[in-house]
Amino acid sequence: ADNGWADFRLVPDLSTMRVVPWEPGTAMVTCDITELDGTPVAISPREVLKRVIRRAESLGYAPRAAYEFEFYIFEGSPKELADRKWRDPEPITHGSRTYNLYRGTGTELLIGELRHMLHDCGIDIEASNSEHGPGQFEVNIHYSDALGAADQAAILKSAVKELAARHGYTATFMAKVNPAWAGSSGHVHQSLSTLDGEPAFANAADGDLLSRVGEQYVAGLLELAAAMTALYCPTVNSYKRTEGGSWAGSSATWGRDNRTVAIRGIPATGTAARVENRIPGADANPYLVIAANLASGLYGIENAMTPPAATTGNAYENPEANTRLLPNSLEAATAALRGSAAARDLLGSDFVDHFAL
């Protein structure tokens, strides 16, 4: 508003052009936002991520990422649900049926079409399955470079909604649809490789441990977890998902293959070595989530940080974990972001002031 809501430009990134299989005869292309003179708009989420990627490259690393999304599907079109004021939506399946084969085959008309359409769009789904909540599903995107991962995540969210609507359903990535149902996460798997392709998180000497670089990256994620929570959980509703023991990272903790902590370390001797951030909800902006993760990890590497001891067992019942709880409201999270000098350095003060206004 300070500039009177002036015009800006959308500049197509032609490397992202792809067909839209669910809209025959149509192609899509992702655009960058610039001022009229061609200057990148500093607060654009895609530009924020591109700046952080350049920082990684200047340190000798190429970042990789992959998204896991959970979402709910309800009976009725978006208009039909809106006409009912979104009251008492009926999920397309009932009960808690995680990985249930029958629920999977019963909804394959839609979920199978989603996988095939995304594949034809250049987005490979490694796995899809029914999830814990009624009418809840999960899809896992194959990893790619960090910018490509964010582009693909953004496209997937739109594709799920469009394809659901074509079948007369409504899909939502809302973090917590119902207090009694599981929340919807947007977990991000991530790693670094050297610029010549060597996996930087791999520990050739011990496949049960991350490399020193991997541990430094984890330390940065933990150090800045509170400051970045507003990007991982960007709505009031987001914090309903992180309440209690709900497999959502609610403390600045990490562990090896532990799903109750915020940062799950997945060590290996080769390219499979990576970490997973379990804090973000499905409602978050993929560009900002990946940017926040990468920036935090690089902060740990640049400062040669050491992570705290890995949490073992259930983090929700761990007294030490409870001393490192993350902000539990949007107000507290935005205050932490505004007050973080590191976040301002990594993401840009203009962006922080705009986002955390």
Tab-separated table of N, CA and C in Angstrom, residues 73-76 81 84 87-94 134-135 169-170 181:
chain	number	residue	atom	x	y	z
A	73	ILE	N	-10.925	-34.740	1.493
A	73	ILE	CA	-11.860	-34.623	0.381
A	73	ILE	C	-13.270	-34.857	0.911
A	74	PHE	N	-14.183	-33.943	0.542
A	74	PHE	CA	-15.559	-33.994	1.016
A	74	PHE	C	-16.544	-34.150	-0.131
A	75	GLU	N	-17.680	-34.747	0.193
A	75	GLU	CA	-18.768	-34.853	-0.765
A	75	GLU	C	-19.299	-33.462	-1.087
A	76	GLY	N	-19.632	-33.244	-2.360
A	76	GLY	CA	-20.221	-31.974	-2.756
A	76	GLY	C	-19.206	-31.009	-3.336
A	81	LEU	N	-20.975	-26.749	-0.818
A	81	LEU	CA	-20.551	-26.602	0.574
A	81	LEU	C	-20.652	-25.156	1.036
A	84	ARG	N	-24.048	-24.198	2.015
A	84	ARG	CA	-24.402	-24.707	3.349
A	84	ARG	C	-23.558	-24.047	4.443
A	87	ARG	N	-21.016	-26.011	6.774
A	87	ARG	CA	-21.416	-26.727	7.975
A	87	ARG	C	-21.510	-28.226	7.700
A	88	ASP	N	-20.987	-29.020	8.614
A	88	ASP	CA	-21.108	-30.475	8.589
A	88	ASP	C	-20.734	-31.089	7.244
A	89	PRO	N	-19.537	-30.795	6.727
A	89	PRO	CA	-19.128	-31.431	5.469
A	89	PRO	C	-18.987	-32.944	5.649
A	90	GLU	N	-19.364	-33.691	4.625
A	90	GLU	CA	-19.352	-35.151	4.685
A	90	GLU	C	-18.112	-35.681	3.984
A	91	PRO	N	-17.173	-36.311	4.711
A	91	PRO	CA	-15.979	-36.851	4.061
A	91	PRO	C	-16.346	-38.002	3.130
A	92	ILE	N	-15.530	-38.216	2.098
A	92	ILE	CA	-15.875	-39.249	1.109
A	92	ILE	C	-15.630	-40.659	1.628
A	93	THR	N	-14.880	-40.780	2.732
A	93	THR	CA	-14.737	-42.073	3.414
A	93	THR	C	-14.883	-41.830	4.904
A	94	HIS	N	-15.089	-42.909	5.653
A	94	HIS	CA	-15.338	-42.767	7.084
A	94	HIS	C	-14.336	-43.571	7.906
A	134	PRO	N	-10.992	-39.336	8.515
A	134	PRO	CA	-12.004	-39.723	7.539
A	134	PRO	C	-11.923	-38.830	6.302
A	135	GLY	N	-11.802	-39.460	5.143
A	135	GLY	CA	-11.691	-38.679	3.913
A	135	GLY	C	-10.347	-38.016	3.734
A	169	TYR	N	-16.508	-33.140	-5.898
A	169	TYR	CA	-16.020	-33.134	-4.527
A	169	TYR	C	-15.334	-31.803	-4.213
A	170	THR	N	-15.015	-31.645	-2.935
A	170	THR	CA	-14.248	-30.483	-2.485
A	170	THR	C	-13.032	-30.970	-1.714
A	181	TRP	N	-10.409	-34.846	14.377
A	181	TRP	CA	-9.756	-35.530	13.269
A	181	TRP	C	-8.281	-35.150	13.186
